Tab-separated table of C-alpha atoms in Angstrom:
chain	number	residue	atom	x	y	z
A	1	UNK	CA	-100.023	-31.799	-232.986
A	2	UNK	CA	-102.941	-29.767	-233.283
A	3	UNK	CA	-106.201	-30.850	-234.910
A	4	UNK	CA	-106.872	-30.820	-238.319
A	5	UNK	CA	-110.117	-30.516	-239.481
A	6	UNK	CA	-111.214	-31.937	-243.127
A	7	UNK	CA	-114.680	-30.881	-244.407
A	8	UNK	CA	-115.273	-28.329	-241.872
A	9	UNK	CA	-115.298	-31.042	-238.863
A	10	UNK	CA	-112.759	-32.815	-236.426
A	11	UNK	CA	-112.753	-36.393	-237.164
A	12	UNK	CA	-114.554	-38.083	-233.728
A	13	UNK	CA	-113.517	-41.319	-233.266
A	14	UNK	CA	-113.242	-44.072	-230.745
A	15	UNK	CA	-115.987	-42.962	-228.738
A	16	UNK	CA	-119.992	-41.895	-229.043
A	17	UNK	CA	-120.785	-38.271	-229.384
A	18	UNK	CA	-121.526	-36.921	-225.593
A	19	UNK	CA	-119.944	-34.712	-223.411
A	20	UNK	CA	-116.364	-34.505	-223.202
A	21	UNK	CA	-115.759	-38.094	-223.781
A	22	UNK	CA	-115.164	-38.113	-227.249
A	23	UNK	CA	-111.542	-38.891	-228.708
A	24	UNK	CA	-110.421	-37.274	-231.731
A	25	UNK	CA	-108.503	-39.168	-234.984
A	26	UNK	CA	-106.533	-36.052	-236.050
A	27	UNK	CA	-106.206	-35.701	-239.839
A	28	UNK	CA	-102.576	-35.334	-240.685
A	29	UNK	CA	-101.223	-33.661	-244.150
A	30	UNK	CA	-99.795	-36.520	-246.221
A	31	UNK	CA	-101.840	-39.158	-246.313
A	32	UNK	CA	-101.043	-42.191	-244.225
A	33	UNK	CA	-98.507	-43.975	-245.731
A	34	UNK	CA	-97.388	-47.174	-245.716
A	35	UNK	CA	-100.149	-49.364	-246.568
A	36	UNK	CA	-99.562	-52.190	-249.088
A	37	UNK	CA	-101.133	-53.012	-252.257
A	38	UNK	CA	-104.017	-55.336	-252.413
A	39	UNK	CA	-101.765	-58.245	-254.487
A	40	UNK	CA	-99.547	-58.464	-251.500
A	41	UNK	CA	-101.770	-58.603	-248.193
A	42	UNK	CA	-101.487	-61.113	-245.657
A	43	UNK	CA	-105.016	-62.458	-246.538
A	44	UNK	CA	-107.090	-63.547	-249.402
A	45	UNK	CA	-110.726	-64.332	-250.616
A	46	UNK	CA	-113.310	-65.173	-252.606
A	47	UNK	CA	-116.579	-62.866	-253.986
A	48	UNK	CA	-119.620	-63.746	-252.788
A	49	UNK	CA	-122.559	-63.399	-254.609
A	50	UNK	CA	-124.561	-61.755	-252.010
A	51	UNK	CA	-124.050	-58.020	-251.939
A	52	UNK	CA	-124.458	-57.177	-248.233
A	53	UNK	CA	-127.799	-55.791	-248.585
A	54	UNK	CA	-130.291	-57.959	-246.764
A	55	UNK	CA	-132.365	-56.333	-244.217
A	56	UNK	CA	-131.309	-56.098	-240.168
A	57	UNK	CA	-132.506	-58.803	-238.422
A	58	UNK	CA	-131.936	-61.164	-235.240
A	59	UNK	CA	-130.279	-64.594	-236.277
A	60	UNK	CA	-129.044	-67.562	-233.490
A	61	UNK	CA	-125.038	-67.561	-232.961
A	62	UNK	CA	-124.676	-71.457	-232.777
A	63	UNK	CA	-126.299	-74.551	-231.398
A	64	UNK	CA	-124.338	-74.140	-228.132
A	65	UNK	CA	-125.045	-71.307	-226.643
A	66	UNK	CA	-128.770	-71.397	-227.494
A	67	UNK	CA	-128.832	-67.631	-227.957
A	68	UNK	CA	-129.535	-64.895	-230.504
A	69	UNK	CA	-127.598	-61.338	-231.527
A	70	UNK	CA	-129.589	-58.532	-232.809
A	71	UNK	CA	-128.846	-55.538	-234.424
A	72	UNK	CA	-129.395	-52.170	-232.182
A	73	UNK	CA	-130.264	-54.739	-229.003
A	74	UNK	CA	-129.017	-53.817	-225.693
A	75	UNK	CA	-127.231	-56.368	-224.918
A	76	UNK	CA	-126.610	-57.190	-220.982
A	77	UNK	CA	-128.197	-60.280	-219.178
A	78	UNK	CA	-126.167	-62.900	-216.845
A	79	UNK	CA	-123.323	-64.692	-219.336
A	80	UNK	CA	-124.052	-68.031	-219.200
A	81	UNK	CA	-120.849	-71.232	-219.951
A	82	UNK	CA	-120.446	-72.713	-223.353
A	83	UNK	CA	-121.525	-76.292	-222.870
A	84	UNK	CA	-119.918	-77.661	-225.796
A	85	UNK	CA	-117.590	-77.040	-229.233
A	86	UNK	CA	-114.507	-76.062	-229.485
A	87	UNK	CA	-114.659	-73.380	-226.622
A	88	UNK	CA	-116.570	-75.519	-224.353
A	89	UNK	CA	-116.230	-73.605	-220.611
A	90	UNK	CA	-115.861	-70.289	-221.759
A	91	UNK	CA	-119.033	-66.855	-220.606
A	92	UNK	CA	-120.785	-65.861	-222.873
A	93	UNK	CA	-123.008	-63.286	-223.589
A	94	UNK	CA	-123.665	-60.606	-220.484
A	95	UNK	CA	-121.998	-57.173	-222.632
A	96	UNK	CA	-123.628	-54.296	-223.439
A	97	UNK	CA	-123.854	-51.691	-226.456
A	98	UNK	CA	-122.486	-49.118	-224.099
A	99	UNK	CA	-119.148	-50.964	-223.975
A	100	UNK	CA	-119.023	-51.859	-227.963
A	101	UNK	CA	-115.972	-49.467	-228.786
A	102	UNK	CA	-112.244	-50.091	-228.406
A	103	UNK	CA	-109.906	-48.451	-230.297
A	104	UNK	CA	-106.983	-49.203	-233.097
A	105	UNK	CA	-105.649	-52.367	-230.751
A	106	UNK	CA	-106.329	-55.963	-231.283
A	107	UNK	CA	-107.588	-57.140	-227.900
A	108	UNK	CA	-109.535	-53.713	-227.236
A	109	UNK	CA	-113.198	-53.342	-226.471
A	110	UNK	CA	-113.796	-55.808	-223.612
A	111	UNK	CA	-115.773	-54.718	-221.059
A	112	UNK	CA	-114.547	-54.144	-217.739
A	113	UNK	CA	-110.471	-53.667	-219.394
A	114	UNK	CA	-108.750	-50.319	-220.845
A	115	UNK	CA	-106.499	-50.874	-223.828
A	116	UNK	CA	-105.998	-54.016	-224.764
A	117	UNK	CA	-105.653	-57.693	-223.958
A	118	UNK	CA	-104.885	-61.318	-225.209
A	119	UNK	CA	-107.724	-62.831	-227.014
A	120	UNK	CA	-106.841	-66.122	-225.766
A	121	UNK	CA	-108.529	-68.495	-223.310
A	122	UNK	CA	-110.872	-64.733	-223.140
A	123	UNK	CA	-114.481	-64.672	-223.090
A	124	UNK	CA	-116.949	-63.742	-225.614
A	125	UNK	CA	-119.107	-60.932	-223.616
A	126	UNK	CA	-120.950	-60.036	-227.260
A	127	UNK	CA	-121.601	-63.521	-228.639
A	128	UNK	CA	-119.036	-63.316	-231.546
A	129	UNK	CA	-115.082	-64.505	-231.705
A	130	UNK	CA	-112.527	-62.183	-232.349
A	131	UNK	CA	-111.730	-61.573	-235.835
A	132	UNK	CA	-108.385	-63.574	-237.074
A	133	UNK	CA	-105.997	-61.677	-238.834
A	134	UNK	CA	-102.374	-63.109	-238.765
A	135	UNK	CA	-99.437	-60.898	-238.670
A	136	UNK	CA	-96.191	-60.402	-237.255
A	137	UNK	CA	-97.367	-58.850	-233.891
A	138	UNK	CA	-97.218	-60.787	-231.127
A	139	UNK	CA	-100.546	-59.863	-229.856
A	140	UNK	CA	-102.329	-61.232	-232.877
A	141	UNK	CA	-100.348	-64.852	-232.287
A	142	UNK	CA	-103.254	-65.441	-230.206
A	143	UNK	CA	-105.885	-64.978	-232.397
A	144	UNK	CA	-105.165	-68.282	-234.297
A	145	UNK	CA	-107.553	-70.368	-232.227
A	146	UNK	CA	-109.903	-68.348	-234.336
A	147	UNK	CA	-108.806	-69.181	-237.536
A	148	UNK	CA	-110.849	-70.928	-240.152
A	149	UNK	CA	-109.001	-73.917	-240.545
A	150	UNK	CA	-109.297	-74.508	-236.468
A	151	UNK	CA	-111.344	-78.430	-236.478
A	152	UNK	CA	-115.105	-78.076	-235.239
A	153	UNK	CA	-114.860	-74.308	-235.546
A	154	UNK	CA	-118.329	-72.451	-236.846
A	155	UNK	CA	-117.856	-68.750	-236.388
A	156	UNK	CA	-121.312	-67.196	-234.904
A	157	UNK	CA	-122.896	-65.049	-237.761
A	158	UNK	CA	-121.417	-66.837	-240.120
A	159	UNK	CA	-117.441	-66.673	-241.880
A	160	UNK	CA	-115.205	-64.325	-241.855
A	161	UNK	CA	-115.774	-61.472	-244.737
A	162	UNK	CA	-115.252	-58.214	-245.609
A	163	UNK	CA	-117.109	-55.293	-247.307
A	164	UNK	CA	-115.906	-52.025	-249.068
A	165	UNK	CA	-117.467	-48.754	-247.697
A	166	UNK	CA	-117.205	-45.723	-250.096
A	167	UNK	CA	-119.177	-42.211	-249.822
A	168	UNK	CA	-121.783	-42.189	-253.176
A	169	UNK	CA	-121.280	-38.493	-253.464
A	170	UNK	CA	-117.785	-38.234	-252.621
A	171	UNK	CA	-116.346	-41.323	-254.042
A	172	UNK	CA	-112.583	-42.601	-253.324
A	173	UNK	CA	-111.297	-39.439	-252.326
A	174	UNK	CA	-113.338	-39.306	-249.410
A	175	UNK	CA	-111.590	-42.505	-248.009
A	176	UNK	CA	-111.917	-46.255	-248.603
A	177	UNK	CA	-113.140	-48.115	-246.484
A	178	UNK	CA	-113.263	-51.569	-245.191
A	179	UNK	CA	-116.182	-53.530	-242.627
A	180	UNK	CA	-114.286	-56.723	-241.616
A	181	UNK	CA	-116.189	-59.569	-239.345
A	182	UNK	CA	-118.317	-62.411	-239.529
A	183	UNK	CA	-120.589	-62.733	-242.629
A	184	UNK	CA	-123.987	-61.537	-241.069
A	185	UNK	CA	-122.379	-59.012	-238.732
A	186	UNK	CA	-121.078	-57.162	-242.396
A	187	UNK	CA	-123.765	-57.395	-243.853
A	188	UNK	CA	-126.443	-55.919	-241.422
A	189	UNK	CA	-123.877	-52.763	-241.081
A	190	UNK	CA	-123.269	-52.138	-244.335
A	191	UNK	CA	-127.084	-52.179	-244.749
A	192	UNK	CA	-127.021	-49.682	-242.145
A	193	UNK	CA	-124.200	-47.563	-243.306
A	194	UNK	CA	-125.744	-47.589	-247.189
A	195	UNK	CA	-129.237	-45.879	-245.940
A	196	UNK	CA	-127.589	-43.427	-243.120
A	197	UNK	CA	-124.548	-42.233	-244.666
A	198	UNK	CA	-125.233	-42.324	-248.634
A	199	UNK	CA	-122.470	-44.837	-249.024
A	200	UNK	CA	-121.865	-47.482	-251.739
A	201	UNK	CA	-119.579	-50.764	-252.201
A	202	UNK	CA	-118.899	-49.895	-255.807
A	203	UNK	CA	-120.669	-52.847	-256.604
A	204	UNK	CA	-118.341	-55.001	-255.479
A	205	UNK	CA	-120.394	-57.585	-253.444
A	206	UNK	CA	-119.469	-59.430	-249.941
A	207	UNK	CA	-116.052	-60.788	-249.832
A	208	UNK	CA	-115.147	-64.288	-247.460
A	209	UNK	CA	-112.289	-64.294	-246.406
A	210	UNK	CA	-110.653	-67.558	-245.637
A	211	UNK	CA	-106.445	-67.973	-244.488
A	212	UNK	CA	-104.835	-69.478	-246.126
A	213	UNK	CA	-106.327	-68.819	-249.141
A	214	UNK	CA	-108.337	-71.743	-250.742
A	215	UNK	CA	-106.940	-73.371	-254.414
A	216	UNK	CA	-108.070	-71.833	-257.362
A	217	UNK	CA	-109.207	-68.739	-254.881
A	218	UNK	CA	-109.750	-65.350	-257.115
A	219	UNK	CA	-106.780	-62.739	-254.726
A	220	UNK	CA	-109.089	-60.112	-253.714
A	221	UNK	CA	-107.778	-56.396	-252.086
A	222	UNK	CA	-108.136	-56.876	-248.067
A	223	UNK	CA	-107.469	-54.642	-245.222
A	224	UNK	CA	-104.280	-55.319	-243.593
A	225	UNK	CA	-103.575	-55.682	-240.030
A	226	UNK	CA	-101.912	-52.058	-239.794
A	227	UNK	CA	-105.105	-50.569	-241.926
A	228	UNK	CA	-107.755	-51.050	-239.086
A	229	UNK	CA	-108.657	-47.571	-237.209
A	230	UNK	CA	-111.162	-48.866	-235.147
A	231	UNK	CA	-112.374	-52.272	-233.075
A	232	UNK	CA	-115.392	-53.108	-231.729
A	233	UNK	CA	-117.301	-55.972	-229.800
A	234	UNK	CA	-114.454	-57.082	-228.179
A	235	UNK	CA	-112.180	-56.819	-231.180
A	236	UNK	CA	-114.939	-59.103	-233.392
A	237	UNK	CA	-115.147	-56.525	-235.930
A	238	UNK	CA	-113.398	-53.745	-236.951
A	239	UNK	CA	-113.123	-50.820	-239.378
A	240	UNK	CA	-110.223	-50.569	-241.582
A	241	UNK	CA	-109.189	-47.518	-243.895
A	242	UNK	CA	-106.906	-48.733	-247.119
A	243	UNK	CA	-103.649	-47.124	-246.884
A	244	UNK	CA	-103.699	-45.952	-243.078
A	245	UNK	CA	-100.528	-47.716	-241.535
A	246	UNK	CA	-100.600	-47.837	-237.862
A	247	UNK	CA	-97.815	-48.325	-235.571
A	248	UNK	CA	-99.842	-49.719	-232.916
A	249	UNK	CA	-100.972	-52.614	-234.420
A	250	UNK	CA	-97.552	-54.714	-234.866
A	251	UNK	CA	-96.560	-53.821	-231.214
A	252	UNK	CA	-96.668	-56.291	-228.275
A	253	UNK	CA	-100.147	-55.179	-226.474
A	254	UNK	CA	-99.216	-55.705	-222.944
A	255	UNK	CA	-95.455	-54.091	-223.122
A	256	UNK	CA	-96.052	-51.276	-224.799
A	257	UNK	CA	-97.877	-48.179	-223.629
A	258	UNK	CA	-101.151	-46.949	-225.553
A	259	UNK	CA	-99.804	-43.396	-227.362
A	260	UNK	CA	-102.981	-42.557	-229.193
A	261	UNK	CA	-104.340	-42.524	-232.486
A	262	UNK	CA	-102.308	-42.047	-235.507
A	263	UNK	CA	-103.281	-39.008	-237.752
A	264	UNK	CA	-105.686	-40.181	-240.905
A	265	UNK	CA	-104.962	-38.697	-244.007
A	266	UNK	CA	-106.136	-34.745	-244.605
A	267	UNK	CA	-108.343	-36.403	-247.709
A	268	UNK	CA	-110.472	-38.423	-245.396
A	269	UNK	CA	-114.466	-36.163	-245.179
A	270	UNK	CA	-114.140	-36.345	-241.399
A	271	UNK	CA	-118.487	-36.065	-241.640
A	272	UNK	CA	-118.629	-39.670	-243.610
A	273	UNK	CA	-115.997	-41.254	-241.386
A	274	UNK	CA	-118.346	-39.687	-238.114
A	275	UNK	CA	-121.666	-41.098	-239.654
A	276	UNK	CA	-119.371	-45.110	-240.412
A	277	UNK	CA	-118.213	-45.041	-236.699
A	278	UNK	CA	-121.522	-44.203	-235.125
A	279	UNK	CA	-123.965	-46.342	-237.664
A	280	UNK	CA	-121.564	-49.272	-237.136
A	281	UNK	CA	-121.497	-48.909	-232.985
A	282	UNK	CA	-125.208	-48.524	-233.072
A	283	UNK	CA	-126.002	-51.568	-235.609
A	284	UNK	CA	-122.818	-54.484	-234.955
A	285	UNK	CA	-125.352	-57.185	-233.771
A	286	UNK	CA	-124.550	-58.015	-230.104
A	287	UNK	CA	-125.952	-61.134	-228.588
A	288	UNK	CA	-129.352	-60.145	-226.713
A	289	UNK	CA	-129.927	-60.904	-223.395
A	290	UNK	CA	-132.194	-63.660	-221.828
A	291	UNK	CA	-135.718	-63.890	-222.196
A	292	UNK	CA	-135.967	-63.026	-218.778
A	293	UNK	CA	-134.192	-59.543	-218.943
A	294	UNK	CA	-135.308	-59.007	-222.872
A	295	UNK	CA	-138.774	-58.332	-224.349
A	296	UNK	CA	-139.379	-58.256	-227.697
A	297	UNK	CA	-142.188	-55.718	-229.602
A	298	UNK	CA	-144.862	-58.711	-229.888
A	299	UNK	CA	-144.560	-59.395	-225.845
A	300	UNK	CA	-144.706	-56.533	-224.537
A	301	UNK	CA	-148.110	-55.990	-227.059
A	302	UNK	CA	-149.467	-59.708	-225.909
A	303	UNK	CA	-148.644	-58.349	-222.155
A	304	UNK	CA	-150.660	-55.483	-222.342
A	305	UNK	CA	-153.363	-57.133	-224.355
A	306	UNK	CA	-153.277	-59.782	-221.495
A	307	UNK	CA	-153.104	-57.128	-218.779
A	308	UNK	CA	-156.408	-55.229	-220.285
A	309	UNK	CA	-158.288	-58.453	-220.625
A	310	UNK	CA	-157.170	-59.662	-217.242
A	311	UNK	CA	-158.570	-56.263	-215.716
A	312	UNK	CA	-161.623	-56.052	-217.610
A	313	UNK	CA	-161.991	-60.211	-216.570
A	314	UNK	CA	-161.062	-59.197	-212.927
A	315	UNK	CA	-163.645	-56.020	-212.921
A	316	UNK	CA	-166.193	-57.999	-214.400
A	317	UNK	CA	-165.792	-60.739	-211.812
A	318	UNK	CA	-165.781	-58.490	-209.203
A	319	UNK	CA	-169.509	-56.990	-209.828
A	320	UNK	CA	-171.120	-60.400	-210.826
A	321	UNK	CA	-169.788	-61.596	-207.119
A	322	UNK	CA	-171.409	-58.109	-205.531
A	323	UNK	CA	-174.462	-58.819	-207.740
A	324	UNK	CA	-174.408	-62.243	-206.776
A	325	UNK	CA	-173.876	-61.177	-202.958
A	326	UNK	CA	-176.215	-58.305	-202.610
A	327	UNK	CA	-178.955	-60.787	-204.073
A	328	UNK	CA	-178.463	-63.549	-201.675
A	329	UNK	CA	-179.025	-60.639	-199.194
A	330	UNK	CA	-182.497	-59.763	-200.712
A	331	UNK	CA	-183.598	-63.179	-200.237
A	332	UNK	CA	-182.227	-63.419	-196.760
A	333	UNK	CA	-184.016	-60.651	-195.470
A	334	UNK	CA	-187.201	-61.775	-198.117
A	335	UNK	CA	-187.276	-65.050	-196.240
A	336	UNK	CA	-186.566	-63.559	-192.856
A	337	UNK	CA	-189.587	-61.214	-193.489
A	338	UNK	CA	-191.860	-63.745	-194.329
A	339	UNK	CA	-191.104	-65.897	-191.544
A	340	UNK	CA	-191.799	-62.891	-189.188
A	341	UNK	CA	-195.259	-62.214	-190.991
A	342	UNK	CA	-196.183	-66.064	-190.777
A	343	UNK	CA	-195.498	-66.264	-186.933
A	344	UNK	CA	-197.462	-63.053	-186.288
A	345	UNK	CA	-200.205	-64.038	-188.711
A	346	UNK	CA	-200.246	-67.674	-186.589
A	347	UNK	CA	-199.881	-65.605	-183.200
A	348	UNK	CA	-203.265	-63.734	-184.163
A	349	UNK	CA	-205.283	-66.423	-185.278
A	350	UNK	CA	-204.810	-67.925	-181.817
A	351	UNK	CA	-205.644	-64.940	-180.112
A	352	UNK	CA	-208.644	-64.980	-181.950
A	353	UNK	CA	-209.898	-68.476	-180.633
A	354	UNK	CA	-208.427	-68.029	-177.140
A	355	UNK	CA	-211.174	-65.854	-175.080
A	356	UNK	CA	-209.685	-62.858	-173.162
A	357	UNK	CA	-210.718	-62.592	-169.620
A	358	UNK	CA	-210.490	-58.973	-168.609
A	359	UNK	CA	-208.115	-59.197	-165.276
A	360	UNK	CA	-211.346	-57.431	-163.446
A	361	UNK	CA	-213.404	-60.106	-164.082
A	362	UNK	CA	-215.468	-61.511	-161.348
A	363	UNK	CA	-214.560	-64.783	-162.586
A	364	UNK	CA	-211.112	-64.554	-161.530
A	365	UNK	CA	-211.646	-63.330	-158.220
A	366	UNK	CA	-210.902	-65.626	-155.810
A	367	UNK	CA	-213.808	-66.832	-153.569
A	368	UNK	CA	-213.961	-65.690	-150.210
A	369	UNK	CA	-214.576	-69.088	-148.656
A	370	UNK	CA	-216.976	-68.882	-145.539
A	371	UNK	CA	-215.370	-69.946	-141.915
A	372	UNK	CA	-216.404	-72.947	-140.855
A	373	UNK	CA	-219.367	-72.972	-138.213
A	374	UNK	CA	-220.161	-75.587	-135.891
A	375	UNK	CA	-221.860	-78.393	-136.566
A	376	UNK	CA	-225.451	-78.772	-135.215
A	377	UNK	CA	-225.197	-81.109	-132.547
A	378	UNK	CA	-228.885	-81.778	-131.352
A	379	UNK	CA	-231.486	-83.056	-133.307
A	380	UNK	CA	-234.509	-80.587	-133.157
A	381	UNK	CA	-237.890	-81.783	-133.252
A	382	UNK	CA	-239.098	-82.188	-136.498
A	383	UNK	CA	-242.275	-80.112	-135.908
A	384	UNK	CA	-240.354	-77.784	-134.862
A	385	UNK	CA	-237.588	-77.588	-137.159
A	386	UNK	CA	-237.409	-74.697	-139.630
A	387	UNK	CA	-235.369	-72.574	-141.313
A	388	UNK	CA	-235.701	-70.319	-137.806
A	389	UNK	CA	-234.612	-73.325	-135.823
A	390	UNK	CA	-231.768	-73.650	-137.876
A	391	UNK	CA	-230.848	-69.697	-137.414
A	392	UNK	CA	-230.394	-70.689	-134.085
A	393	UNK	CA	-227.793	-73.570	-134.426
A	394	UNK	CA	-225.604	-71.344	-136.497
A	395	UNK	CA	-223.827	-68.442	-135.338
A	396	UNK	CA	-223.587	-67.325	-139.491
A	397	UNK	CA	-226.375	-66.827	-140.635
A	398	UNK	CA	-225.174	-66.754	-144.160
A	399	UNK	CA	-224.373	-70.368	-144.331
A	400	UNK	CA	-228.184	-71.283	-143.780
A	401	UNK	CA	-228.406	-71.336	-147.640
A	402	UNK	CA	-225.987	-74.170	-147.811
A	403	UNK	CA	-228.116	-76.325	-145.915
A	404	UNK	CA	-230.738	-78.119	-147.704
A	405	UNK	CA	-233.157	-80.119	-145.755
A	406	UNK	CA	-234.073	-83.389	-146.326
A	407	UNK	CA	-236.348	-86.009	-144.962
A	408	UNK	CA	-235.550	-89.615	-144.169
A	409	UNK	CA	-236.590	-92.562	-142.347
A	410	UNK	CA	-235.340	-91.296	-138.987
A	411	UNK	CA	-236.304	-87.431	-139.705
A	412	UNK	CA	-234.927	-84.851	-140.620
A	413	UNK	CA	-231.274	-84.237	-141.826
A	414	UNK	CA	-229.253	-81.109	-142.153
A	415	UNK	CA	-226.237	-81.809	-144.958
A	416	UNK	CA	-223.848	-78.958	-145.618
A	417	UNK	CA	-223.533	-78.389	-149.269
A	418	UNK	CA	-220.504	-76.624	-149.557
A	419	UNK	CA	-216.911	-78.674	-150.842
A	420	UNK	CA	-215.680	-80.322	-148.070
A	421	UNK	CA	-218.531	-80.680	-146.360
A	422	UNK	CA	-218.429	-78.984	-143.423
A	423	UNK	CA	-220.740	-81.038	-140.790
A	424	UNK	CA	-223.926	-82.887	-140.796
A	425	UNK	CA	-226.421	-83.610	-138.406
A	426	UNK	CA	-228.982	-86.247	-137.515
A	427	UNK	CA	-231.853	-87.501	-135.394
């Protein structure tokens, strides 16, 4: 069958906009067919009194995993095990927006699987259960453990609900449509989808929808299983189109091959259904990943506050240390230089008071010491003793002015003056 286009554009679906990955949902003349009337669905509910519009924000998913889902986050991170409640064991967490489509199959959109699978025992890679719907298809048998009336159950993001989607401009004709999941996960998207794709609930606030359906309950129009066109987050929330009957949803998931879309009605604006499909992909909270692999806006401003402060601390540091350095230097080399000036000022002052003998100076020459002459040996007589008699008893003549005479008792006696005394002699 070749595509039919409504409004001008093929109808992308199942897939982001890029490249040649993007599946087409092929309008098909005749409307869909087969889709029941709201009095006789499989499901019922009560009105809530909030109308879906609160703003997009992170909230926690439950006590147990310790975790919170965010609209637009990223997702990713290591899963971590449930340590207690009703699912006590199972991963969670660890998926990523890049993996939040499946396609018209309950069990679709896990990541790391193609088609479909059984939601039992199965992980929760987004933070959220799968959606219960009962039906006659064996593959949705095994979404009862997800049911409402399951003991200790408490459905991250709140109870199941659902939310009518309608163009504002367009109205009905355009399509109805239905946002089925947990009670914040709605409401966030419809927020979304009301500010990027003009759409309106026709005042019809937030449905919950509880199975079976509570006493005294006011029967309310919801999607059936056979209406949904679309799954995502691991089939935790899905997009349903009222009267769209499709064949794939009430056959067994893992016996039956994957044909493809069905064909939506030709009255569906193929534009409105492309802005639902990518505003809802983009904005289905999706439980963010640890602190250690997630920043928020306020840390990453307090880390480069820190960083700037911890630089201009770290710079400022740094100079009062070279300040602090280059100043003990100065008074290193101040000291230094003063001790040099005292010891040459010291060295001076006793040059000054310690006489310098000139290395010519007579003083310092040795002595030439005479050579020792003979003694005299005979007394002369005394009459006849003089200086000239004395010449004649020396052979030096220069030693005669060492002798001094003197005069005793027994005459006269010649004494050498000179240190040791070199002979004497006597009468």
């Amino acid at each position: 069958m070749s595509p039919v286009t409504s409004g001008g554009f093929p109808i992308q679906y199942l897939s982001r906009q890029s490249g040649s990955d993007v599946r087409e949902l092929v309008a098909r003349k005749g409307g869909g067919g087969g889709g029941r009337g709201g009095g006789s669905r499989g499901g019922g509910g009560s009105r809530a009194s909030s109308s879906g519009s609160s703003n997009p924000s992170a909230f926690s998913l439950s006590s147990a995993s310790g975790r919170t889902a965010s609209p637009k986050s990223s997702g990713g991170g290591k899963p971590i095990v449930l340590p207690s409640g009703p699912f006590q064991g199972r991963l969670v967490g660890g998926g990523s927006r890049k993996d939040i489509y499946g396609d018209a199959r309950y069990g679709s959109g896990y990541p790391g699987t193609s088609g479909s699978r059984s939601v039992s025992g199965a992980p929760f890679p987004f933070g959220f259960y799968p959606i219960f719907i009962p039906g006659p298809s064996p593959s949705l048998h095994s979404s009862e453990e997800y049911s409402s009336d399951v003991p200790g159950l408490s459905r991250p993001g709140g109870a199941m609900s659902t939310e009518i989607v309608v163009s504002k401009s367009l109205g009905r004709e355009a399509g109805v449509f239905y946002l089925v999941g947990d009670s914040s996960s709605v409401a966030l998207v419809f927020s979304a989808i009301v500010a990027n794709c003009n759409a309106t609930n026709l005042d019809q606030p937030l449905a919950t929808l509880t199975y079976p359906l509570p006493a005294g309950a006011t029967n309310v129009t919801m999607p059936d299983t056979e209406e949904i066109i679309q799954y995502y987050r691991a089939s935790s929330f899905a997009l349903a189109l009222e009267g769209y009957n499709s064949s794939v949803a009430t056959a067994p998931s893992e016996s039956q091959a994957y044909a493809g879309p069905v064909g939506l009605p030709a009255s569906v604006d193929a534009s409105f259904l492309q802005c639902i499909n990518a505003t809802t992909a983009e904005f289905v909270p999706i439980m963010d990943a640890p602190e250690k692999y997630h920043l928020t806006t306020n840390d990453i401003v307090w880390i480069v506050f820190g960083s700037i402060v911890g630089a201009f601390l770290l710079l400022y540091s740094c100079c009062w240390l070279s300040l602090r350095i280059a100043t003990c230097c100065d008074e290193r080399r101040s000291r230094k230089e003063r001790v040099r000036k005292d010891l040459e000022n010291a060295s001076g002052q006793a040059q000054k008071k310690t006489k310098t003998i000139p290395q010519n100076h007579p003083a310092i020459i040795e002595p030439v010491m005479p050579v020792p002459q003979p003694c005299i040996t005979s007394r002369p007589d005394s009459s006849t003793l003089t200086l000239a008699t004395m010449h004649s008893h020396l052979s030096d003549s220069t030693a005669v002015s060492s002798f001094v005479s003197m005069k005793d008792k027994d005459g006269f006696l010649a004494i050498d003056t000179r240190k040791p005394p070199l002979c004497y002699s006597a009468s």
